mmCIF file of C-alpha atoms and ligand atoms in Angstrom:
data_model
loop_
_atom_site.group_PDB
_atom_site.id
_atom_site.type_symbol
_atom_site.label_atom_id
_atom_site.label_comp_id
_atom_site.label_asym_id
_atom_site.label_seq_id
_atom_site.Cartn_x
_atom_site.Cartn_y
_atom_site.Cartn_z
ATOM 1 C CA MET G 1 38.045 -17.631 -100.190
ATOM 2 C CA GLU G 2 37.218 -16.069 -96.799
ATOM 3 C CA HIS G 3 40.900 -15.204 -96.234
ATOM 4 C CA TRP G 4 40.510 -12.528 -98.955
ATOM 5 C CA ILE G 5 38.256 -10.564 -96.650
ATOM 6 C CA GLU G 6 41.058 -10.383 -94.086
ATOM 7 C CA LYS G 7 43.523 -9.429 -96.776
ATOM 8 C CA ILE G 8 41.333 -6.586 -98.010
ATOM 9 C CA ASP G 9 40.836 -5.452 -94.466
ATOM 10 C CA ALA G 10 44.583 -5.422 -93.829
ATOM 11 C CA ALA G 11 45.448 -3.328 -96.916
ATOM 12 C CA GLU G 12 46.997 -0.045 -95.830
ATOM 13 C CA THR G 13 47.480 1.733 -99.116
ATOM 14 C CA LEU G 14 45.834 1.997 -102.517
ATOM 15 C CA GLU G 15 48.862 0.138 -103.905
ATOM 16 C CA ASP G 16 48.190 -2.814 -101.555
ATOM 17 C CA LEU G 17 44.589 -2.791 -102.694
ATOM 18 C CA GLU G 18 45.538 -2.692 -106.362
ATOM 19 C CA ALA G 19 47.678 -5.829 -105.859
ATOM 20 C CA ILE G 20 44.650 -7.521 -104.285
ATOM 21 C CA ARG G 21 42.392 -6.439 -107.159
ATOM 22 C CA ILE G 22 44.704 -8.087 -109.702
ATOM 23 C CA ALA G 23 45.136 -11.278 -107.665
ATOM 24 C CA LEU G 24 41.410 -11.600 -106.877
ATOM 25 C CA PHE G 25 39.349 -9.935 -109.610
ATOM 26 C CA GLY G 26 41.909 -9.963 -112.451
ATOM 27 C CA LYS G 27 41.611 -12.025 -115.642
ATOM 28 C CA LYS G 28 43.909 -14.650 -114.165
ATOM 29 C CA GLY G 29 42.763 -13.978 -110.615
ATOM 30 C CA GLU G 30 41.274 -16.347 -108.035
ATOM 31 C CA LEU G 31 37.666 -15.612 -108.952
ATOM 32 C CA SER G 32 38.254 -16.218 -112.660
ATOM 33 C CA LYS G 33 39.911 -19.483 -111.739
ATOM 34 C CA ALA G 34 36.973 -20.477 -109.517
ATOM 35 C CA PHE G 35 34.482 -19.738 -112.320
ATOM 36 C CA ALA G 36 36.662 -21.775 -114.680
ATOM 37 C CA GLN G 37 36.364 -24.721 -112.291
ATOM 38 C CA MET G 38 32.588 -24.722 -112.890
ATOM 39 C CA LYS G 39 33.031 -27.069 -115.803
ATOM 40 C CA ASN G 40 34.139 -29.846 -113.360
ATOM 41 C CA VAL G 41 31.053 -29.434 -111.173
ATOM 42 C CA PRO G 42 28.378 -32.107 -111.709
ATOM 43 C CA ALA G 43 25.428 -30.753 -113.694
ATOM 44 C CA GLU G 44 22.836 -31.085 -110.914
ATOM 45 C CA GLU G 45 25.014 -29.058 -108.493
ATOM 46 C CA LYS G 46 25.932 -26.338 -111.001
ATOM 47 C CA PRO G 47 23.043 -23.903 -110.245
ATOM 48 C CA LYS G 48 23.725 -24.041 -106.519
ATOM 49 C CA VAL G 49 27.498 -23.696 -106.817
ATOM 50 C CA ALA G 50 27.180 -20.927 -109.410
ATOM 51 C CA LYS G 51 24.776 -19.039 -107.165
ATOM 52 C CA GLU G 52 27.118 -19.322 -104.188
ATOM 53 C CA LEU G 53 30.070 -18.225 -106.309
ATOM 54 C CA ASN G 54 28.197 -15.201 -107.602
ATOM 55 C CA GLN G 55 27.111 -14.226 -104.093
ATOM 56 C CA LEU G 56 30.707 -14.528 -102.916
ATOM 57 C CA LYS G 57 31.904 -12.343 -105.760
ATOM 58 C CA GLN G 58 29.301 -9.704 -104.915
ATOM 59 C CA ARG G 59 30.296 -9.727 -101.262
ATOM 60 C CA LEU G 60 34.006 -9.450 -102.001
ATOM 61 C CA THR G 61 33.349 -6.680 -104.514
ATOM 62 C CA LYS G 62 31.338 -4.711 -101.966
ATOM 63 C CA ILE G 63 33.976 -5.056 -99.272
ATOM 64 C CA PHE G 64 36.667 -4.201 -101.781
ATOM 65 C CA GLU G 65 34.857 -1.011 -103.000
ATOM 66 C CA GLU G 66 34.211 0.168 -99.460
ATOM 67 C CA LYS G 67 37.834 -0.274 -98.541
ATOM 68 C CA LYS G 68 38.928 1.496 -101.688
ATOM 69 C CA GLU G 69 36.727 4.463 -100.888
ATOM 70 C CA ARG G 70 38.173 4.728 -97.380
ATOM 71 C CA LEU G 71 41.782 4.486 -98.623
ATOM 72 C CA GLU G 72 41.113 7.147 -101.286
ATOM 73 C CA GLU G 73 39.738 9.505 -98.673
ATOM 74 C CA LYS G 74 42.792 8.880 -96.518
ATOM 75 C CA ALA G 75 45.153 9.509 -99.457
ATOM 76 C CA LEU G 76 43.404 12.787 -100.290
ATOM 77 C CA GLU G 77 43.628 13.932 -96.687
ATOM 78 C CA GLU G 78 47.333 13.193 -96.574
ATOM 79 C CA LYS G 79 47.926 14.990 -99.853
ATOM 80 C CA LEU G 80 46.096 18.119 -98.679
ATOM 81 C CA LYS G 81 48.028 18.089 -95.461
ATOM 82 C CA ALA G 82 51.346 17.820 -97.290
ATOM 83 C CA GLU G 83 50.483 20.621 -99.722
ATOM 84 C CA SER G 84 48.980 23.070 -97.264
ATOM 85 C CA ILE G 85 50.199 26.679 -97.492
ATOM 86 C CA ASP G 86 51.016 28.863 -94.537
ATOM 87 C CA VAL G 87 49.528 32.171 -95.629
ATOM 88 C CA SER G 88 51.214 33.982 -92.763
ATOM 89 C CA LEU G 89 54.671 33.248 -94.182
ATOM 90 C CA TYR G 90 56.676 36.297 -95.388
ATOM 91 C CA THR G 91 57.065 36.616 -99.143
ATOM 92 C CA PRO G 92 58.885 39.533 -100.756
ATOM 93 C CA ARG G 93 56.547 41.684 -102.868
ATOM 94 C CA PRO G 94 57.290 41.921 -106.569
ATOM 95 C CA GLN G 95 58.711 45.346 -107.453
ATOM 96 C CA SER G 96 56.210 47.401 -109.398
ATOM 97 C CA GLY G 97 57.343 50.069 -111.824
ATOM 98 C CA ALA G 98 56.479 53.759 -111.734
ATOM 99 C CA LEU G 99 57.144 56.843 -113.797
ATOM 100 C CA HIS G 100 60.292 58.789 -112.944
ATOM 101 C CA PRO G 101 59.544 62.132 -111.233
ATOM 102 C CA VAL G 102 61.083 63.976 -114.195
ATOM 103 C CA MET G 103 58.776 62.134 -116.612
ATOM 104 C CA LYS G 104 55.789 62.835 -114.377
ATOM 105 C CA THR G 105 56.646 66.528 -114.340
ATOM 106 C CA MET G 106 57.156 66.521 -118.106
ATOM 107 C CA ASP G 107 53.749 64.865 -118.593
ATOM 108 C CA LYS G 108 52.083 67.458 -116.399
ATOM 109 C CA ILE G 109 53.647 70.300 -118.409
ATOM 110 C CA ILE G 110 52.704 68.699 -121.740
ATOM 111 C CA GLU G 111 49.146 68.064 -120.558
ATOM 112 C CA HIS G 112 48.724 71.714 -119.594
ATOM 113 C CA PHE G 113 49.851 73.099 -122.944
ATOM 114 C CA ALA G 114 48.082 70.417 -124.952
ATOM 115 C CA SER G 115 44.855 71.484 -123.245
ATOM 116 C CA LEU G 116 45.510 74.971 -124.683
ATOM 117 C CA ASN G 117 45.895 73.516 -128.184
ATOM 118 C CA PHE G 118 49.686 73.735 -128.379
ATOM 119 C CA SER G 119 51.095 71.019 -130.637
ATOM 120 C CA VAL G 120 53.901 68.836 -129.285
ATOM 121 C CA GLU G 121 56.934 68.843 -131.590
ATOM 122 C CA ALA G 122 60.242 66.991 -131.585
ATOM 123 C CA GLY G 123 63.657 67.492 -133.147
ATOM 124 C CA PRO G 124 66.950 65.597 -133.427
ATOM 125 C CA LEU G 125 69.309 65.347 -130.458
ATOM 126 C CA VAL G 126 72.285 65.631 -132.825
ATOM 127 C CA GLU G 127 71.941 69.117 -134.262
ATOM 128 C CA ASP G 128 73.894 71.351 -136.604
ATOM 129 C CA GLU G 129 75.227 74.803 -135.777
ATOM 130 C CA PHE G 130 72.666 76.486 -137.993
ATOM 131 C CA HIS G 131 69.623 75.252 -136.034
ATOM 132 C CA ASN G 132 71.230 75.241 -132.588
ATOM 133 C CA PHE G 133 73.005 78.624 -132.796
ATOM 134 C CA GLU G 134 73.025 80.675 -135.998
ATOM 135 C CA ALA G 135 69.315 80.803 -136.764
ATOM 136 C CA LEU G 136 68.709 81.597 -133.089
ATOM 137 C CA ASN G 137 70.869 84.703 -133.387
ATOM 138 C CA LEU G 138 73.635 83.250 -131.224
ATOM 139 C CA PRO G 139 76.734 84.986 -132.533
ATOM 140 C CA ASP G 140 80.119 83.338 -133.079
ATOM 141 C CA TYR G 141 81.533 84.771 -129.899
ATOM 142 C CA HIS G 142 78.709 83.499 -127.684
ATOM 143 C CA PRO G 143 80.103 81.400 -124.801
ATOM 144 C CA ALA G 144 77.557 78.595 -125.429
ATOM 145 C CA ARG G 145 79.321 77.879 -128.726
ATOM 146 C CA ASP G 146 82.633 77.225 -127.009
ATOM 147 C CA MET G 147 84.142 73.718 -126.991
ATOM 148 C CA GLN G 148 84.124 74.025 -123.197
ATOM 149 C CA ASP G 149 80.350 74.271 -123.093
ATOM 150 C CA THR G 150 79.104 72.047 -125.911
ATOM 151 C CA PHE G 151 79.626 68.431 -127.013
ATOM 152 C CA TYR G 152 80.822 68.581 -130.630
ATOM 153 C CA PHE G 153 81.253 65.711 -133.091
ATOM 154 C CA LYS G 154 84.204 65.514 -135.498
ATOM 155 C CA ASP G 155 81.954 66.473 -138.433
ATOM 156 C CA GLY G 156 80.997 69.774 -136.779
ATOM 157 C CA LYS G 157 77.608 68.566 -135.566
ATOM 158 C CA LEU G 158 76.783 68.747 -131.868
ATOM 159 C CA LEU G 159 74.471 67.484 -129.154
ATOM 160 C CA ARG G 160 71.797 70.177 -128.937
ATOM 161 C CA THR G 161 72.408 72.506 -126.011
ATOM 162 C CA HIS G 162 68.743 73.521 -125.729
ATOM 163 C CA THR G 163 65.340 72.713 -127.255
ATOM 164 C CA SER G 164 65.226 76.101 -129.007
ATOM 165 C CA PRO G 165 66.394 74.646 -132.376
ATOM 166 C CA VAL G 166 62.998 72.936 -132.581
ATOM 167 C CA GLN G 167 61.500 76.459 -132.856
ATOM 168 C CA ILE G 168 63.540 76.894 -136.018
ATOM 169 C CA ARG G 169 62.657 73.464 -137.410
ATOM 170 C CA THR G 170 58.949 73.945 -136.749
ATOM 171 C CA MET G 171 58.878 77.422 -138.334
ATOM 172 C CA MET G 172 60.732 76.171 -141.413
ATOM 173 C CA ARG G 173 58.387 73.204 -141.755
ATOM 174 C CA GLN G 174 55.082 75.015 -141.130
ATOM 175 C CA LYS G 175 53.427 78.336 -141.848
ATOM 176 C CA PRO G 176 52.107 80.621 -139.125
ATOM 177 C CA PRO G 177 50.032 80.557 -137.003
ATOM 178 C CA ILE G 178 52.172 78.304 -134.825
ATOM 179 C CA ARG G 179 51.477 77.266 -131.286
ATOM 180 C CA MET G 180 53.850 74.558 -130.138
ATOM 181 C CA ILE G 181 55.891 73.133 -127.316
ATOM 182 C CA CYS G 182 58.898 70.839 -127.560
ATOM 183 C CA PRO G 183 59.868 68.652 -124.611
ATOM 184 C CA GLY G 184 63.189 66.816 -124.794
ATOM 185 C CA SER G 185 66.763 66.104 -123.719
ATOM 186 C CA VAL G 186 69.560 68.651 -124.026
ATOM 187 C CA PHE G 187 73.303 68.381 -123.358
ATOM 188 C CA ARG G 188 76.002 70.627 -121.889
ATOM 189 C CA ARG G 189 79.498 70.210 -120.482
ATOM 190 C CA ASP G 190 78.482 70.809 -116.903
ATOM 191 C CA PHE G 191 78.438 68.729 -113.722
ATOM 192 C CA ASP G 192 77.830 69.898 -110.183
ATOM 193 C CA LEU G 193 75.101 70.143 -107.539
ATOM 194 C CA THR G 194 72.729 71.962 -109.891
ATOM 195 C CA HIS G 195 74.020 70.912 -113.342
ATOM 196 C CA THR G 196 74.160 67.559 -115.174
ATOM 197 C CA PRO G 197 75.580 66.945 -118.668
ATOM 198 C CA GLN G 198 72.179 65.788 -119.848
ATOM 199 C CA PHE G 199 68.873 67.249 -118.728
ATOM 200 C CA ASN G 200 65.422 68.050 -120.089
ATOM 201 C CA GLN G 201 63.777 71.219 -121.298
ATOM 202 C CA VAL G 202 60.404 72.267 -122.581
ATOM 203 C CA GLU G 203 60.410 74.947 -125.261
ATOM 204 C CA GLY G 204 57.344 76.997 -126.185
ATOM 205 C CA LEU G 205 56.607 79.099 -129.247
ATOM 206 C CA MET G 206 53.627 81.043 -130.505
ATOM 207 C CA VAL G 207 53.703 82.934 -133.805
ATOM 208 C CA ASP G 208 50.924 84.708 -135.692
ATOM 209 C CA GLU G 209 50.352 87.760 -137.927
ATOM 210 C CA LYS G 210 52.089 90.913 -136.758
ATOM 211 C CA GLY G 211 50.273 92.492 -133.830
ATOM 212 C CA LYS G 212 48.325 89.376 -132.898
ATOM 213 C CA VAL G 213 50.790 88.022 -130.324
ATOM 214 C CA SER G 214 51.879 90.404 -127.580
ATOM 215 C CA PHE G 215 53.965 90.358 -124.426
ATOM 216 C CA ALA G 216 50.654 90.526 -122.539
ATOM 217 C CA ASN G 217 49.642 87.166 -124.115
ATOM 218 C CA LEU G 218 52.982 85.695 -123.060
ATOM 219 C CA LYS G 219 52.520 86.972 -119.533
ATOM 220 C CA TRP G 220 49.039 85.488 -119.205
ATOM 221 C CA ILE G 221 50.072 82.112 -120.674
ATOM 222 C CA LEU G 222 53.001 81.781 -118.282
ATOM 223 C CA GLU G 223 51.185 83.001 -115.180
ATOM 224 C CA ASP G 224 48.379 80.549 -115.866
ATOM 225 C CA PHE G 225 50.908 77.759 -116.456
ATOM 226 C CA LEU G 226 52.956 78.452 -113.309
ATOM 227 C CA ARG G 227 49.846 78.537 -111.124
ATOM 228 C CA THR G 228 48.735 75.208 -112.583
ATOM 229 C CA MET G 229 52.126 73.746 -111.667
ATOM 230 C CA PHE G 230 52.836 75.415 -108.305
ATOM 231 C CA GLY G 231 49.462 76.551 -106.997
ATOM 232 C CA ASP G 232 48.706 80.045 -105.768
ATOM 233 C CA VAL G 233 52.098 81.725 -106.306
ATOM 234 C CA ASP G 234 53.120 85.291 -107.186
ATOM 235 C CA VAL G 235 54.806 85.593 -110.578
ATOM 236 C CA ARG G 236 57.243 88.321 -111.615
ATOM 237 C CA PHE G 237 58.972 89.084 -114.907
ATOM 238 C CA ARG G 238 62.551 90.394 -114.665
ATOM 239 C CA PRO G 239 64.178 92.042 -117.700
ATOM 240 C CA SER G 240 66.941 89.796 -119.029
ATOM 241 C CA PHE G 241 68.733 88.915 -122.222
ATOM 242 C CA PHE G 242 68.555 86.022 -124.693
ATOM 243 C CA PRO G 243 69.905 86.347 -128.237
ATOM 244 C CA PHE G 244 66.716 84.829 -129.707
ATOM 245 C CA THR G 245 64.207 87.092 -127.933
ATOM 246 C CA GLU G 246 63.829 90.875 -127.697
ATOM 247 C CA PRO G 247 62.719 91.988 -125.207
ATOM 248 C CA SER G 248 63.617 89.053 -122.944
ATOM 249 C CA ALA G 249 62.659 88.228 -119.408
ATOM 250 C CA GLU G 250 63.378 85.741 -116.706
ATOM 251 C CA VAL G 251 60.388 84.619 -114.704
ATOM 252 C CA ASP G 252 60.339 84.075 -110.953
ATOM 253 C CA ILE G 253 57.688 82.612 -108.685
ATOM 254 C CA SER G 254 57.351 83.472 -105.009
ATOM 255 C CA CYS G 255 59.284 80.844 -103.049
ATOM 256 C CA ILE G 256 57.040 77.820 -102.471
ATOM 257 C CA PHE G 257 59.062 76.779 -99.420
ATOM 258 C CA CYS G 258 58.890 79.987 -97.367
ATOM 259 C CA GLU G 259 56.025 81.719 -99.204
ATOM 260 C CA GLY G 260 58.283 84.631 -100.039
ATOM 261 C CA LYS G 261 59.665 85.262 -96.537
ATOM 262 C CA GLY G 262 63.211 84.197 -97.459
ATOM 263 C CA CYS G 263 64.878 80.831 -96.875
ATOM 264 C CA ARG G 264 67.883 78.735 -97.915
ATOM 265 C CA VAL G 265 66.267 77.437 -101.130
ATOM 266 C CA CYS G 266 65.545 80.952 -102.447
ATOM 267 C CA SER G 267 68.813 82.358 -101.034
ATOM 268 C CA GLN G 268 66.773 84.648 -98.767
ATOM 269 C CA THR G 269 65.303 86.473 -101.779
ATOM 270 C CA GLY G 270 61.782 85.087 -101.506
ATOM 271 C CA TRP G 271 61.827 84.293 -105.247
ATOM 272 C CA LEU G 272 62.678 81.247 -107.365
ATOM 273 C CA GLU G 273 63.753 81.622 -110.978
ATOM 274 C CA VAL G 274 61.840 79.116 -113.123
ATOM 275 C CA LEU G 275 62.051 80.043 -116.809
ATOM 276 C CA GLY G 276 63.244 82.316 -119.591
ATOM 277 C CA CYS G 277 61.081 83.976 -122.222
ATOM 278 C CA GLY G 278 60.587 86.902 -124.547
ATOM 279 C CA MET G 279 59.278 88.167 -127.865
ATOM 280 C CA VAL G 280 60.908 86.343 -130.779
ATOM 281 C CA ASP G 281 63.838 88.396 -132.113
ATOM 282 C CA PRO G 282 63.376 89.786 -135.671
ATOM 283 C CA ASN G 283 66.681 88.118 -136.627
ATOM 284 C CA VAL G 284 65.162 84.694 -135.844
ATOM 285 C CA PHE G 285 62.189 85.398 -138.128
ATOM 286 C CA LYS G 286 64.633 86.561 -140.807
ATOM 287 C CA ALA G 287 66.566 83.277 -140.530
ATOM 288 C CA VAL G 288 63.438 81.203 -141.189
ATOM 289 C CA GLY G 289 62.071 83.543 -143.872
ATOM 290 C CA TYR G 290 59.054 84.837 -141.934
ATOM 291 C CA GLU G 291 57.717 88.372 -142.578
ATOM 292 C CA ASN G 292 55.045 90.454 -140.908
ATOM 293 C CA VAL G 293 54.690 88.189 -137.914
ATOM 294 C CA SER G 294 55.102 88.509 -134.187
ATOM 295 C CA GLY G 295 55.576 85.834 -131.572
ATOM 296 C CA TYR G 296 56.714 84.847 -128.144
ATOM 297 C CA ALA G 297 58.943 82.018 -126.934
ATOM 298 C CA PHE G 298 59.838 80.486 -123.614
ATOM 299 C CA GLY G 299 62.054 77.739 -122.256
ATOM 300 C CA LEU G 300 62.312 75.884 -118.964
ATOM 301 C CA GLY G 301 64.280 73.115 -117.268
ATOM 302 C CA VAL G 302 62.113 70.119 -116.356
ATOM 303 C CA GLU G 303 64.464 68.836 -113.618
ATOM 304 C CA ARG G 304 64.317 72.180 -111.863
ATOM 305 C CA PHE G 305 60.523 71.998 -111.894
ATOM 306 C CA ALA G 306 60.611 68.418 -110.575
ATOM 307 C CA MET G 307 63.030 69.397 -107.795
ATOM 308 C CA LEU G 308 60.837 72.271 -106.687
ATOM 309 C CA LEU G 309 57.607 70.265 -106.927
ATOM 310 C CA HIS G 310 59.001 67.322 -104.941
ATOM 311 C CA GLN G 311 61.549 69.151 -102.750
ATOM 312 C CA ILE G 312 64.549 67.181 -104.052
ATOM 313 C CA PRO G 313 67.719 68.963 -102.896
ATOM 314 C CA ASP G 314 70.359 67.495 -105.266
ATOM 315 C CA LEU G 315 69.755 67.496 -109.024
ATOM 316 C CA ARG G 316 72.085 64.541 -109.521
ATOM 317 C CA SER G 317 69.859 62.201 -107.501
ATOM 318 C CA LEU G 318 67.346 62.395 -110.366
ATOM 319 C CA PHE G 319 69.843 60.635 -112.626
ATOM 320 C CA GLU G 320 71.229 57.965 -110.309
ATOM 321 C CA GLY G 321 68.347 55.487 -110.580
ATOM 322 C CA ASP G 322 68.428 54.845 -106.820
ATOM 323 C CA LEU G 323 65.330 52.761 -106.068
ATOM 324 C CA ARG G 324 65.033 54.231 -102.576
ATOM 325 C CA LEU G 325 64.349 57.610 -104.174
ATOM 326 C CA LEU G 326 62.239 56.313 -107.058
ATOM 327 C CA GLU G 327 60.030 54.156 -104.808
ATOM 328 C CA GLN G 328 58.762 57.348 -103.193
ATOM 329 C CA PHE G 329 57.053 58.298 -106.432
ATOM 330 C CA GLN G 330 54.905 55.188 -106.948
HETATM 331 N N1 DAH Y 401 67.180 78.224 -124.626
HETATM 332 C C1 DAH Y 401 67.287 78.835 -123.324
HETATM 333 C C2 DAH Y 401 68.267 78.056 -122.473
HETATM 334 O O1 DAH Y 401 68.554 76.938 -122.788
HETATM 335 C C3 DAH Y 401 65.964 78.881 -122.646
HETATM 336 C C4 DAH Y 401 65.058 79.872 -123.284
HETATM 337 C C5 DAH Y 401 65.037 81.159 -122.831
HETATM 338 C C6 DAH Y 401 64.262 79.501 -124.347
HETATM 339 C C7 DAH Y 401 64.215 82.104 -123.424
HETATM 340 C C8 DAH Y 401 63.419 80.424 -124.945
HETATM 341 C C9 DAH Y 401 63.410 81.735 -124.458
HETATM 342 O O2 DAH Y 401 62.625 80.116 -125.955
HETATM 343 O O3 DAH Y 401 62.598 82.656 -125.057
HETATM 344 O O4 DAH Y 401 68.721 78.555 -121.479
#
């Protein structure tokens, strides 16, 4: 039996050892056979032989277990070595998403007006001529109604050209007082450095009993808003014209690039035009069946705000989905 000690010693792998275990300790193994032979041993020698056999078994078992432990340690070491990770290796980072600069700007605008208790309304993108033009006092001959300027459907409906129709929908759905904004997409047949066929606007409307809403209120609301967006800027109101407001104004801020000194962005004027506004035209109130009310309205282009806030020179780059641009806004 001593040759088993050499065999165990010579085993190089756990598989070798397992073969030895079966051949030596197994049911049909050498030891079992040796114990089976006990029946042929004369009775007076049995205790002595049995004792020796048991001692041998214990010794072999001990040697076997020690060897097994050593081989297991070796196997574990080899496994760890094979599976080791080089943490200094380059791995590309997973791309993480971020809000588009236009969305970020939109959120900032919405947050400002929501904090002043303006409700946030929505309307359909496919509008009819009544809500998009007629009720807003845009006459038949107005250039915006031309096929060249608006996307029409065969049934006479159209993609809304501004968010102003949501003024009409909100007034027809609710009673005054109204204090709302409407952010959303609008569509025009236009495509160049500063125009895209689809862009975003935010509309604002406040209506209450006659005499309660004045141009002074409008001025304060917009000055406060523009300073929240652009910081410490000068704000000026220039008389203008919109069919749905009377009087109307366009609003400029002092150029945020040259601080009013005159540069390329402001065409040397020192001012940047940022929105349109005015007191709601009586004809608009007539169209929605309102009497004895007064109100103001305003509208702005979100992309223009985003371009000014982030100094993006070409409007179209906001719509191209170029990751090199978008990654800068994470
Ligand atoms: N709807 C106008 C446009 O798309 C923007 C606008 C100007 C909206 C004046 C208003 C306003 O509510 O009072 O150009």
